[in-house]
Every structure is written in structure tokens, then in C-alpha cells.
Amino acid sequence: MIQTDYLIIGSGIAGLTFAIKIAEKYPNKKITIVTKSDEGESNTKYAQGGIAVVQNHLEDNFKKHIEDTLICGDGLCDKEIVEMVVTEGPKRLQELIDWGAQFDTNSEGNFDLSREGGHSKNRVVHHKDQTGYEIQKTILAQAHNKRNIEFFDFYFALDLIIENNHCLGAFVLNEKTNEIITFLSDFTLLATGGIGQLYGHTTNPIIATGDGIAIANRGNASIKDMEFIQFHPTALYDKNLTTTFLISEAVRGFGAYLRTKNGNRFMLDYDERGDLASRDIVSQSIENELKKSGETCVYLDCTHLDTKAFIKHFPMIYKRCKDIGISIEKEWIPVIPAQHYLCGGISVDKNGQTSIENLFACGECSRTGLHGANRLASNSLLEALVFSNTIFNFIVNTTPKKSVQSSTILKRENNNFITISAKFILKIKSELQVLMQKNVGIVRNNDDLYRAKIQLEIWQSEVSSLENKYQINKDIYELKNMITVGILIIEQSIVRNENRGGFIKI
């Protein structure tokens, strides 16, 4: 059993920024971070575009950023939350800079701001096309400078410990020994990222299996807006990959055009903003074009752009294309929409509190009200920064509510020594990804949703029996979590009968 003051599950921007601040505030208190991979692996690491933050100049202002966010969210954003996040942005960005993060500047020494779909102005602060990696590297270094932060790499959170609607910590699996360890804490923060691996095509890394949402759901926390799944319009098309390389939206902001195989710039037929329409509109338009043509992908045309400037801004994208034989100077880049971001999740209030006492959620696993029916590009890193700070401010002024701890719930064994075949788990995972891609994708209908739900419930029953027969390991629980999240997405898709933002049901 491990006792800690603050338990953080996840090591991306949301969890680490909170950890750094609470460690500085309370140098004698213990902060514990558990992460199911190595500490540097997170959704944050793969963010290319940047952070949408209004700068102090004449062309942009908070009102415009707020309006862009509300328009993109299609009437379902919480305006109070939008205003809070947008107006806090500059302060939170400055903290990152103070910690050592470096962002691109122009010849005048000002931020080299890019523009992405749905934004009325250039306001995206970035580090080339590797902004997430720069941030992850910076905040990890800061966290390691704090003596009272302890990392547990390759430790997988199985379930929360909840009594009388109070979170007391979590049961955590040591992935190397398969021992289940009880972590007790005054406060617990879920910062576990997204759900991308539920889909056959996703820009998310393999760790994105919806774990935080699933364990919160098992603890009866409120989960909302799961039907609002954002598909990024331009993922590099490769039929052999499930995790798809992202071609940043900033490439279209830089001047690239979307084209069909025959060269038609089709986005002008769907939206007056053309290639810079919001992600939901671009993804739905591509889906429609592919259904009409029967083709497997559309194309991103960069051949008219200044190659030297392109390489300067997007070195990683240029290299990836070159590595697979695409010369962007002469050839179009094949792209398809891929699952990219979940707008819903664990419901939290303006302080990041879930419906369970002493349990908080931050980042993509949370539903704050910022995104509504569709997230505005580059608002996700911003949300994580602002809410981790909001949670910090709330907790330092809060005395944790203690509950009577029942000794019977504080220990959990993993006594079965029979291990299950990894191939069997992988088979169901692969079938789940195909099913979600086909039946719960960009455009849905109730017949497909009900069929998918029946199949997921069959798998849920099978996995439940596996838990009793075999030794618990990460693979079984990841599959269990993916099924749980899949059912949540389907159920909330079925009950929504109004198309909004990224949600379309016919």
C-alpha cells in the first residue's frame, strides 16, 4: 500500500502541469504520478499544431477567439467556461515559457502565429510542427526538478477506490510483476488522455484506450457528450497503419489545397471558408466525396507552396512524406479523416471537480463545456493548461473530505497465475476497431449503432469471464476499457437526435 497526498493518473500536459504547481506550493507533501507507459508517452507528445492564445496586438482579441470557439461548438459550449479559458490563455502560455518552452518567432521577434480551420485570425503559437513534444519535454524536466514528485512508469490504474461517493485513491497494476498495489490519496486527478485506439484510423498513440473515462464510469461518475468525436480531416493515408500520422491543419492554414483525385478543389462547394472551414465540416465533406467517388482517399496539394518555407515550418511532416516516397514539391499527399479528439468525457465543473468527491479530471478525458459539439483547433492544449491551474487553485483552498476507510476495500489480489493469450485479446481489439470505424464513424445511423452495441455487449460479457479465469493484466483491462467507452459512445449517440457540430446521424 502506498500513501500519497496527491495521486495523478497520466503524464501529459494536464497531469504534469498540475503536479509541478502543487509540488512548488507544498514542498513537504507527496505527489505521485502513475502512467501506464514511460513517463514521456502521452497524447500531448503528438500534438503538432500548437496552442491557440490571443496575443496583445491590434488584429486579434479575446472576443474573436471566444466567438470562434462558440461557433465551432455549434451552440453547445458553456459560454462561461469559454470566456474563462480564452482569457486565461496568455498567463498560462507565459508559465510554459518561464519553464523553458520555446515557440517559433518571426524576424521581428514576435510569435510566428499560424492559423487553423475555424479561426478568424492567426493566433496559434507553435514550435514548428512538434509543439506537443516541446511542451512534454519542458514540463517533464520541470517535474523532475521537484523532489516531492515520484513517477511510477508502467503502472496501470485498474479502478478507483470509492466509498460513499468519495475517491480514496486507486488500485494500480504493476505491469512488470502483475501485482496490484493500493494507492491511497487525499486527492486524485485523472489525466489519461483520449480514446483514439477504439477506431481503425486514429492519430492517437497506442496508449489512448479511454482508461480514465472507463474507470470513472465504473465509479459512477457522470460521463457526458461522448457522441461528439472529432475526426481530423487530414491524416496521412496508409491502409497498413492503425495509428495514422497527422498532417497538421496548419498546413492548410499555410496555403495547401484539398483536392479529389481528378484535381477538384471540392471544399469550395461545401463552405465559403473553403479549406479553412472547421474540422467537422471538412471531415464530413471528405467523407461525402469519398462515398460519391468510391475512392479511398483525397489529396492535399502543397506543390504551389514555397518548399523552403514549408520545410522550416513543418520539418517532421516533410520528412515523413519523403520517407514514404512522397515529394511534396511535385506530388499530392494522400489523406483521409481519422479519429483525433473526444469532445466529451468525464463531466467536471468549473473547478475541474467530477461528480465524485476528491476526484478531479483534466485534459482530453474530461468534459468541461469548452468544446461543445466540436473542438476549435488548438484549444485542447489551452484547455489542459487552464484547467490544471484552476484545479490547483481550488485544491489549495480546499480541505479534503475524509471518509471512513473500510479495510475490506483497500486490498485487491491478483492470484490467478494462468495468463491469457495476447493474440486472443488482439483479435477482439482489431474487430472492435473495425466495428467502431464502420458503425460509429463520422456519419452514423441508429441501425448500425444498435448492431454495434449488441456486439460490444457480447464482448463485454466475454471479457468479464476472462477476468475470473485468467491473471489480470494490462491487455485485458485495456480491452475492457475500450468496450466500456465504445458502449458509452453508442448509447449517447442513440439518444441524441439533433445533428450538431461533429455529430451527424441520418
Coordinates of C-alpha atoms in Angstrom, one line a residue:
M1 CA 0.0 0.0 0.0
I2 CA 1.3 3.4 -0.9
Q3 CA 0.0 6.6 0.8
T4 CA 0.3 9.9 -1.0
D5 CA -1.2 13.4 -0.8
Y6 CA -1.9 13.7 -4.5
L7 CA -2.4 10.9 -7.0
I8 CA -2.2 11.8 -10.6
I9 CA -3.0 9.2 -13.3
G10 CA -1.4 10.2 -16.6
S11 CA 1.8 12.1 -17.5
G12 CA 0.7 14.5 -20.3
I13 CA 0.3 18.3 -20.1
A14 CA -2.7 18.1 -17.9
G15 CA -1.2 15.9 -15.2
L16 CA 2.3 17.3 -15.2
T17 CA 1.4 21.0 -15.0
F18 CA -0.8 20.3 -12.0
A19 CA 1.9 18.2 -10.4
I20 CA 4.6 21.0 -10.8
K21 CA 2.4 23.6 -9.3
I22 CA 1.2 21.6 -6.3
A23 CA 4.8 20.4 -5.7
E24 CA 6.0 24.0 -5.6
K25 CA 3.2 25.1 -3.3
Y26 CA 3.7 22.2 -0.9
P27 CA 7.3 21.0 -0.9
N28 CA 6.7 18.7 2.0
K29 CA 3.7 16.9 0.5
K30 CA 4.0 13.9 -1.7
I31 CA 2.8 13.9 -5.3
T32 CA 2.6 10.6 -7.1
I33 CA 2.3 10.1 -10.9
V34 CA 1.3 6.8 -12.3
T35 CA 1.5 6.2 -16.0
K36 CA 0.9 3.0 -18.0
S37 CA 3.8 3.6 -20.4
D38 CA 7.0 5.5 -19.9
E39 CA 6.6 9.0 -18.4
G40 CA 7.2 10.7 -21.8
E41 CA 4.5 8.9 -23.7
S42 CA 1.2 10.8 -23.9
N43 CA -1.3 12.3 -26.3
T44 CA 0.4 15.7 -25.6
K45 CA 3.7 14.5 -27.2
Y46 CA 2.0 14.1 -30.6
A47 CA 0.2 17.4 -30.8
Q48 CA 1.6 19.2 -33.9
G49 CA -0.4 22.4 -34.3
G50 CA 0.1 24.4 -31.2
I51 CA -1.8 26.5 -28.6
A52 CA -4.5 29.0 -29.6
V53 CA -3.7 32.1 -27.5
V54 CA -4.7 35.7 -28.2
Q55 CA -1.7 38.0 -28.2
N56 CA -1.6 41.7 -27.5
H57 CA -1.9 43.2 -30.9
L58 CA -4.5 45.1 -32.9
E59 CA -5.6 42.3 -35.2
D60 CA -7.0 39.9 -32.6
N61 CA -8.8 40.0 -29.2
F62 CA -10.5 37.7 -26.7
K63 CA -13.9 38.4 -28.1
K64 CA -12.9 37.0 -31.5
H65 CA -11.4 33.9 -30.0
I66 CA -14.5 33.3 -27.8
E67 CA -16.8 33.8 -30.9
D68 CA -14.7 31.3 -33.0
T69 CA -14.9 28.8 -30.2
L70 CA -18.7 29.2 -29.7
I71 CA -19.3 29.0 -33.5
C72 CA -17.3 25.8 -33.7
G73 CA -19.1 24.3 -30.7
D74 CA -22.4 24.8 -32.5
G75 CA -24.4 26.2 -29.6
L76 CA -23.4 23.6 -27.0
C77 CA -20.4 25.3 -25.4
D78 CA -20.6 26.6 -21.9
K79 CA -20.0 30.3 -22.5
E80 CA -18.7 31.0 -19.0
I81 CA -16.1 28.3 -19.4
V82 CA -15.1 29.5 -22.9
E83 CA -14.6 33.0 -21.6
M84 CA -12.5 31.7 -18.6
V85 CA -10.3 29.5 -20.8
V86 CA -9.7 32.1 -23.5
T87 CA -8.9 35.0 -21.2
E88 CA -6.6 32.8 -19.0
G89 CA -4.6 31.7 -22.1
P90 CA -1.8 34.3 -22.2
K91 CA -0.9 33.8 -18.5
R92 CA -0.7 30.0 -18.9
L93 CA 1.4 30.3 -22.0
Q94 CA 3.8 32.6 -20.2
E95 CA 4.2 30.0 -17.5
L96 CA 5.3 27.4 -20.1
I97 CA 7.8 29.9 -21.5
D98 CA 9.1 30.7 -18.0
W99 CA 9.6 26.9 -17.6
G100 CA 11.7 26.8 -20.7
A101 CA 9.3 26.0 -23.6
Q102 CA 10.4 27.6 -26.9
F103 CA 7.9 28.8 -29.6
D104 CA 8.6 30.0 -33.1
T105 CA 9.1 33.7 -33.6
N106 CA 9.3 35.9 -36.8
S107 CA 12.0 38.2 -37.9
E108 CA 10.6 41.0 -35.6
G109 CA 10.9 38.8 -32.5
N110 CA 7.1 38.3 -32.1
F111 CA 5.4 34.9 -32.1
D112 CA 5.1 33.4 -35.6
L113 CA 1.4 32.8 -35.3
S114 CA -0.3 30.3 -37.6
R115 CA -4.0 29.9 -38.4
E116 CA -6.1 26.8 -38.4
G117 CA -9.6 25.9 -39.5
G118 CA -12.4 27.7 -37.7
H119 CA -10.1 30.6 -36.5
S120 CA -10.8 34.0 -37.8
K121 CA -7.3 35.2 -37.0
N122 CA -3.7 33.9 -36.8
R123 CA -3.4 33.0 -33.1
V124 CA -1.8 29.6 -32.9
V125 CA 1.6 29.6 -31.0
H126 CA 3.7 26.7 -32.1
H127 CA 7.1 25.0 -32.1
K128 CA 7.4 24.1 -35.8
D129 CA 5.2 21.0 -36.2
Q130 CA 6.3 19.5 -33.0
T131 CA 4.6 21.7 -30.4
G132 CA 3.4 18.9 -28.2
Y133 CA 6.9 17.3 -28.0
E134 CA 8.4 20.6 -27.0
I135 CA 5.9 21.1 -24.2
Q136 CA 6.2 17.5 -23.0
K137 CA 10.0 17.7 -22.8
T138 CA 9.8 21.0 -21.0
I139 CA 7.3 20.1 -18.3
L140 CA 8.9 16.7 -17.7
A141 CA 12.2 18.4 -17.0
Q142 CA 10.4 20.7 -14.5
A143 CA 8.7 17.8 -12.8
H144 CA 12.0 16.0 -12.3
N145 CA 13.3 19.1 -10.6
K146 CA 10.8 18.7 -7.8
R147 CA 12.0 16.3 -5.1
N148 CA 8.4 15.6 -3.9
I149 CA 7.2 14.2 -7.3
E150 CA 7.6 10.5 -7.7
F151 CA 6.9 8.7 -11.0
F152 CA 5.6 5.2 -11.4
D153 CA 6.3 4.2 -15.0
F154 CA 4.4 1.1 -16.4
Y155 CA 1.8 1.2 -13.7
F156 CA -1.7 0.8 -14.9
A157 CA -4.7 2.2 -13.0
L158 CA -7.3 -0.6 -12.8
D159 CA -10.1 1.0 -10.8
L160 CA -10.7 3.9 -8.4
I161 CA -11.3 3.2 -4.7
I162 CA -14.6 4.9 -4.0
E163 CA -16.6 4.8 -0.7
N164 CA -19.8 6.9 -0.1
N165 CA -19.0 8.9 -3.3
H166 CA -15.6 9.8 -2.0
C167 CA -12.5 8.8 -4.0
L168 CA -9.8 7.4 -1.8
G169 CA -7.3 6.6 -4.5
A170 CA -6.9 3.7 -6.9
F171 CA -6.0 0.1 -7.4
V172 CA -2.9 0.1 -9.7
L173 CA -1.3 -2.8 -11.6
N174 CA 2.5 -3.1 -11.7
E175 CA 2.7 -4.2 -15.3
K176 CA 6.1 -5.9 -14.9
T177 CA 5.1 -8.1 -11.9
N178 CA 1.3 -8.1 -12.3
E179 CA 1.0 -7.2 -8.6
I180 CA -2.0 -5.0 -7.7
I181 CA -1.0 -2.1 -5.4
T182 CA -3.3 0.1 -3.4
F183 CA -2.6 3.9 -3.8
L184 CA -4.4 6.0 -1.2
S185 CA -4.6 9.7 -1.7
D186 CA -6.3 12.8 -0.4
F187 CA -7.0 14.0 -4.0
T188 CA -6.9 12.0 -7.2
L189 CA -6.6 13.6 -10.7
L190 CA -7.5 11.7 -13.9
A191 CA -5.4 13.0 -16.8
T192 CA -5.4 10.0 -19.0
G193 CA -6.0 11.5 -22.5
G194 CA -8.1 10.2 -25.3
I195 CA -9.9 7.2 -26.8
G196 CA -8.4 7.0 -30.3
Q197 CA -7.5 3.3 -30.3
L198 CA -11.2 2.4 -30.4
Y199 CA -11.0 3.3 -34.1
G200 CA -9.3 1.7 -37.1
H201 CA -7.9 5.1 -38.2
T202 CA -6.7 7.4 -35.5
T203 CA -4.0 10.0 -35.0
N204 CA -3.7 8.9 -31.3
P205 CA -0.8 6.8 -29.9
I206 CA -1.4 3.2 -28.8
I207 CA -1.9 4.2 -25.2
A208 CA -5.2 6.1 -26.0
T209 CA -7.7 3.5 -24.9
G210 CA -10.0 5.6 -22.8
D211 CA -8.9 4.3 -19.4
G212 CA -9.7 7.3 -17.3
I213 CA -13.2 7.6 -18.7
A214 CA -13.8 3.9 -18.2
I215 CA -12.7 3.7 -14.6
A216 CA -14.6 6.9 -13.8
N217 CA -17.7 5.3 -15.3
R218 CA -17.2 2.2 -13.2
G219 CA -17.1 4.5 -10.2
N220 CA -20.5 6.0 -11.3
A221 CA -19.0 9.4 -12.2
S222 CA -21.1 11.5 -14.7
I223 CA -19.9 11.0 -18.3
K224 CA -21.3 13.4 -20.9
D225 CA -21.1 14.3 -24.6
M226 CA -19.4 11.0 -25.7
E227 CA -21.1 11.2 -29.1
F228 CA -19.1 14.2 -30.1
I229 CA -16.0 12.7 -31.6
Q230 CA -13.7 14.8 -33.7
F231 CA -12.2 13.3 -36.8
H232 CA -9.2 15.2 -38.1
P233 CA -9.7 15.7 -41.9
T234 CA -6.1 15.2 -43.0
A235 CA -4.3 12.1 -41.7
L236 CA -1.7 10.6 -44.0
Y237 CA -3.4 7.7 -45.8
D238 CA -1.8 4.3 -45.4
K239 CA -4.0 1.3 -45.4
N240 CA -1.5 -0.7 -43.3
L241 CA -1.5 1.5 -40.3
T242 CA -4.0 1.9 -37.4
T243 CA -2.2 4.8 -35.8
T244 CA -2.1 7.4 -38.5
F245 CA 0.4 10.2 -39.0
L246 CA -1.2 13.6 -38.7
I247 CA -0.9 16.2 -41.4
S248 CA -1.4 19.3 -39.3
E249 CA -4.3 21.6 -40.0
A250 CA -1.7 24.4 -40.1
V251 CA -0.6 23.1 -43.5
R252 CA -3.9 24.2 -44.9
G253 CA -3.5 27.4 -42.9
F254 CA -0.2 27.8 -44.7
G255 CA -1.9 27.6 -48.1
A256 CA -2.3 23.9 -49.1
Y257 CA -5.4 22.9 -51.0
L258 CA -7.6 19.8 -50.6
R259 CA -8.4 18.1 -54.0
T260 CA -10.1 15.0 -55.2
K261 CA -8.2 12.5 -57.4
N262 CA -9.2 14.4 -60.5
G263 CA -8.0 17.7 -59.1
N264 CA -11.3 19.3 -58.0
R265 CA -10.9 21.7 -55.0
F266 CA -14.1 20.4 -53.5
M267 CA -14.2 22.3 -50.2
L268 CA -15.3 25.4 -52.1
D269 CA -18.6 23.5 -52.8
Y270 CA -19.3 23.0 -49.1
D271 CA -18.2 26.1 -47.2
E272 CA -17.3 29.7 -48.1
R273 CA -14.2 29.3 -46.0
G274 CA -13.1 26.5 -48.3
D275 CA -10.1 24.6 -47.0
L276 CA -10.1 26.6 -43.7
A277 CA -13.6 25.5 -42.6
S278 CA -13.8 23.9 -39.2
R279 CA -12.7 20.2 -38.8
D280 CA -16.2 18.8 -38.6
I281 CA -17.2 20.4 -41.9
V282 CA -14.0 19.4 -43.7
S283 CA -14.2 15.8 -42.4
Q284 CA -17.8 15.4 -43.4
S285 CA -17.1 16.9 -46.8
I286 CA -14.3 14.5 -47.4
E287 CA -16.5 11.6 -46.3
N288 CA -19.2 12.7 -48.7
E289 CA -16.7 13.0 -51.6
L290 CA -15.3 9.5 -50.9
K291 CA -18.7 8.0 -50.9
K292 CA -19.6 9.7 -54.2
S293 CA -16.3 8.6 -55.9
G294 CA -15.6 5.3 -54.3
E295 CA -12.0 6.4 -53.8
T296 CA -10.1 5.5 -50.6
C297 CA -8.6 9.0 -50.0
V298 CA -8.5 12.6 -51.1
Y299 CA -5.3 14.7 -51.6
L300 CA -3.5 17.6 -50.0
D301 CA -1.8 19.8 -52.6
C302 CA 1.3 21.6 -51.4
T303 CA 3.0 21.8 -54.8
H304 CA 2.4 25.6 -55.2
L305 CA 4.0 26.4 -51.8
D306 CA 7.5 27.7 -51.1
T307 CA 9.3 24.5 -50.3
K308 CA 12.0 26.1 -48.1
A309 CA 9.4 27.9 -46.0
F310 CA 7.4 24.6 -45.8
I311 CA 10.4 22.7 -44.5
K312 CA 11.1 25.4 -42.0
H313 CA 7.5 25.3 -40.6
F314 CA 6.8 21.6 -41.0
P315 CA 10.1 19.6 -40.9
M316 CA 8.6 16.5 -39.4
I317 CA 5.7 16.3 -41.9
Y318 CA 8.1 16.9 -44.8
K319 CA 10.4 14.1 -43.6
R320 CA 7.6 11.6 -43.1
C321 CA 6.3 12.2 -46.6
K322 CA 9.8 11.9 -48.0
D323 CA 10.4 8.7 -46.1
I324 CA 7.4 7.1 -47.8
G325 CA 8.3 8.4 -51.2
I326 CA 6.2 11.5 -51.5
S327 CA 7.9 14.6 -52.8
I328 CA 5.6 17.4 -51.7
E329 CA 7.1 19.7 -54.3
K330 CA 5.7 17.6 -57.1
E331 CA 3.1 15.2 -55.6
W332 CA -0.1 15.5 -53.6
I333 CA -0.3 13.9 -50.2
P334 CA -3.0 11.2 -49.8
V335 CA -5.1 12.0 -46.8
I336 CA -8.3 10.7 -45.0
P337 CA -10.2 11.7 -41.9
A338 CA -9.0 9.9 -38.8
Q339 CA -10.3 9.9 -35.2
H340 CA -8.5 12.7 -33.5
Y341 CA -10.2 14.0 -30.3
L342 CA -13.0 13.4 -27.9
C343 CA -15.0 16.5 -27.1
G344 CA -16.9 14.8 -24.2
G345 CA -15.7 12.7 -21.3
I346 CA -15.8 12.8 -17.5
S347 CA -18.1 15.7 -16.6
V348 CA -16.4 18.3 -14.4
D349 CA -17.5 21.7 -13.1
K350 CA -15.5 25.0 -13.5
N351 CA -13.1 23.8 -10.8
G352 CA -12.3 20.5 -12.6
Q353 CA -14.3 18.5 -10.0
T354 CA -16.1 15.4 -11.1
S355 CA -19.4 14.2 -9.5
I356 CA -17.3 12.2 -7.1
E357 CA -15.7 13.9 -4.0
N358 CA -11.9 14.4 -4.1
L359 CA -11.8 13.2 -7.8
F360 CA -10.8 15.6 -10.5
A361 CA -10.3 15.3 -14.2
C362 CA -8.3 17.3 -16.7
G363 CA -7.4 17.3 -20.4
E364 CA -9.0 15.2 -23.1
C365 CA -10.6 12.7 -20.7
S366 CA -12.7 15.5 -19.2
R367 CA -15.8 17.2 -20.4
T368 CA -15.5 20.9 -19.3
G369 CA -18.0 22.6 -21.6
L370 CA -15.3 24.3 -23.6
H371 CA -15.7 22.4 -26.8
G372 CA -19.4 21.8 -27.1
A373 CA -20.3 19.8 -30.2
N374 CA -16.9 20.3 -31.9
R375 CA -13.5 21.5 -30.6
L376 CA -11.8 24.5 -32.2
A377 CA -8.3 23.6 -33.4
S378 CA -5.5 24.1 -30.9
N379 CA -7.9 24.7 -28.0
S380 CA -7.1 21.4 -26.4
L381 CA -3.6 22.2 -25.0
L382 CA -5.0 25.5 -23.9
E383 CA -7.8 23.8 -22.0
A384 CA -5.4 21.4 -20.2
L385 CA -3.2 24.3 -19.1
V386 CA -6.1 26.4 -17.9
F387 CA -7.9 23.7 -16.1
S388 CA -4.8 22.2 -14.4
N389 CA -4.3 25.7 -13.0
T390 CA -7.9 26.0 -12.0
I391 CA -7.8 22.6 -10.2
F392 CA -4.6 23.7 -8.4
N393 CA -6.2 26.9 -7.2
F394 CA -9.3 25.1 -6.0
I395 CA -7.4 22.4 -4.2
V396 CA -5.0 24.7 -2.3
N397 CA -8.1 26.3 -0.8
T398 CA -9.9 23.1 0.0
T399 CA -9.6 20.6 2.9
P400 CA -10.1 17.1 1.6
K401 CA -13.2 15.5 2.8
K402 CA -12.3 12.3 4.6
S403 CA -14.5 9.3 4.8
V404 CA -14.3 6.2 7.0
Q405 CA -12.0 3.8 5.1
S406 CA -13.2 0.3 5.1
S407 CA -10.3 -2.2 5.4
T408 CA -12.1 -4.6 3.1
I409 CA -11.8 -2.4 0.1
L410 CA -8.2 -1.4 0.5
K411 CA -6.5 -4.6 -0.8
R412 CA -7.0 -6.4 -4.0
E413 CA -5.3 -9.6 -5.1
N414 CA -4.3 -11.0 -8.5
N415 CA -4.0 -14.6 -7.5
N416 CA -4.7 -16.4 -10.7
F417 CA -1.5 -17.4 -12.4
I418 CA -2.9 -18.6 -15.7
T419 CA -2.1 -16.0 -18.4
I420 CA -4.3 -15.3 -21.4
S421 CA -3.1 -15.4 -25.0
A422 CA -2.2 -11.9 -26.2
K423 CA -3.4 -13.0 -29.7
F424 CA -6.9 -13.5 -28.4
I425 CA -7.1 -10.1 -26.9
L426 CA -5.6 -8.5 -30.0
K427 CA -8.1 -10.3 -32.2
I428 CA -11.1 -8.7 -30.3
K429 CA -9.3 -5.3 -30.2
S430 CA -8.9 -5.4 -34.0
E431 CA -12.5 -6.4 -34.6
L432 CA -13.7 -3.7 -32.2
Q433 CA -11.7 -1.1 -34.2
V434 CA -13.2 -2.2 -37.5
L435 CA -16.7 -2.1 -36.0
M436 CA -16.3 1.3 -34.5
Q437 CA -14.8 2.7 -37.7
K438 CA -17.7 1.3 -39.8
N439 CA -20.7 1.7 -37.5
V440 CA -19.8 4.6 -35.2
G441 CA -17.8 6.9 -37.5
I442 CA -18.3 10.4 -39.0
V443 CA -21.8 9.7 -40.2
R444 CA -24.0 7.3 -38.1
N445 CA -27.4 5.8 -38.1
N446 CA -29.4 4.0 -35.4
D447 CA -29.5 0.6 -37.1
D448 CA -25.7 0.5 -37.2
L449 CA -25.4 1.8 -33.7
Y450 CA -27.8 -0.8 -32.2
R451 CA -25.9 -3.6 -34.1
A452 CA -22.6 -2.3 -32.7
K453 CA -24.0 -2.1 -29.2
I454 CA -25.1 -5.8 -29.3
Q455 CA -21.7 -6.9 -30.4
L456 CA -19.9 -4.8 -27.8
E457 CA -22.1 -6.2 -25.0
I458 CA -21.2 -9.7 -26.2
W459 CA -17.5 -8.8 -25.9
Q460 CA -18.2 -7.2 -22.5
S461 CA -19.6 -10.4 -21.2
E462 CA -16.7 -12.4 -22.6
V463 CA -14.1 -10.1 -21.0
S464 CA -15.9 -10.3 -17.7
S465 CA -15.5 -14.1 -17.7
L466 CA -11.8 -13.7 -18.7
E467 CA -11.2 -11.7 -15.6
N468 CA -12.3 -14.6 -13.5
K469 CA -10.3 -17.2 -15.4
Y470 CA -7.0 -15.6 -16.0
Q471 CA -4.5 -13.4 -14.3
I472 CA -5.4 -9.7 -14.7
N473 CA -3.0 -7.8 -16.9
K474 CA -2.9 -4.5 -18.8
D475 CA -4.1 -6.1 -22.1
I476 CA -7.4 -7.4 -20.6
Y477 CA -8.1 -4.2 -18.8
E478 CA -7.4 -2.0 -21.9
L479 CA -9.8 -4.1 -23.9
K480 CA -12.4 -3.9 -21.0
N481 CA -12.0 -0.1 -21.0
M482 CA -12.3 0.2 -24.8
I483 CA -15.5 -1.8 -24.7
T484 CA -16.9 0.3 -21.9
V485 CA -16.1 3.5 -23.7
G486 CA -17.5 2.2 -27.0
I487 CA -20.8 1.4 -25.3
L488 CA -20.9 4.9 -23.8
I489 CA -20.3 6.5 -27.3
I490 CA -23.0 4.4 -28.8
E491 CA -25.6 4.9 -26.1
Q492 CA -25.1 8.7 -26.1
S493 CA -25.2 8.7 -30.0
I494 CA -28.5 6.8 -30.0
V495 CA -30.2 9.3 -27.6
R496 CA -29.1 12.4 -29.5
N497 CA -31.5 13.1 -32.3
E498 CA -30.2 16.5 -33.3
N499 CA -27.2 16.9 -35.5
R500 CA -24.7 19.4 -34.0
G501 CA -21.0 20.1 -34.8
G502 CA -19.1 16.9 -35.3
F503 CA -22.2 14.7 -34.8
I504 CA -24.2 13.6 -37.8
K505 CA -26.9 10.9 -37.6
I506 CA -29.1 10.0 -40.6

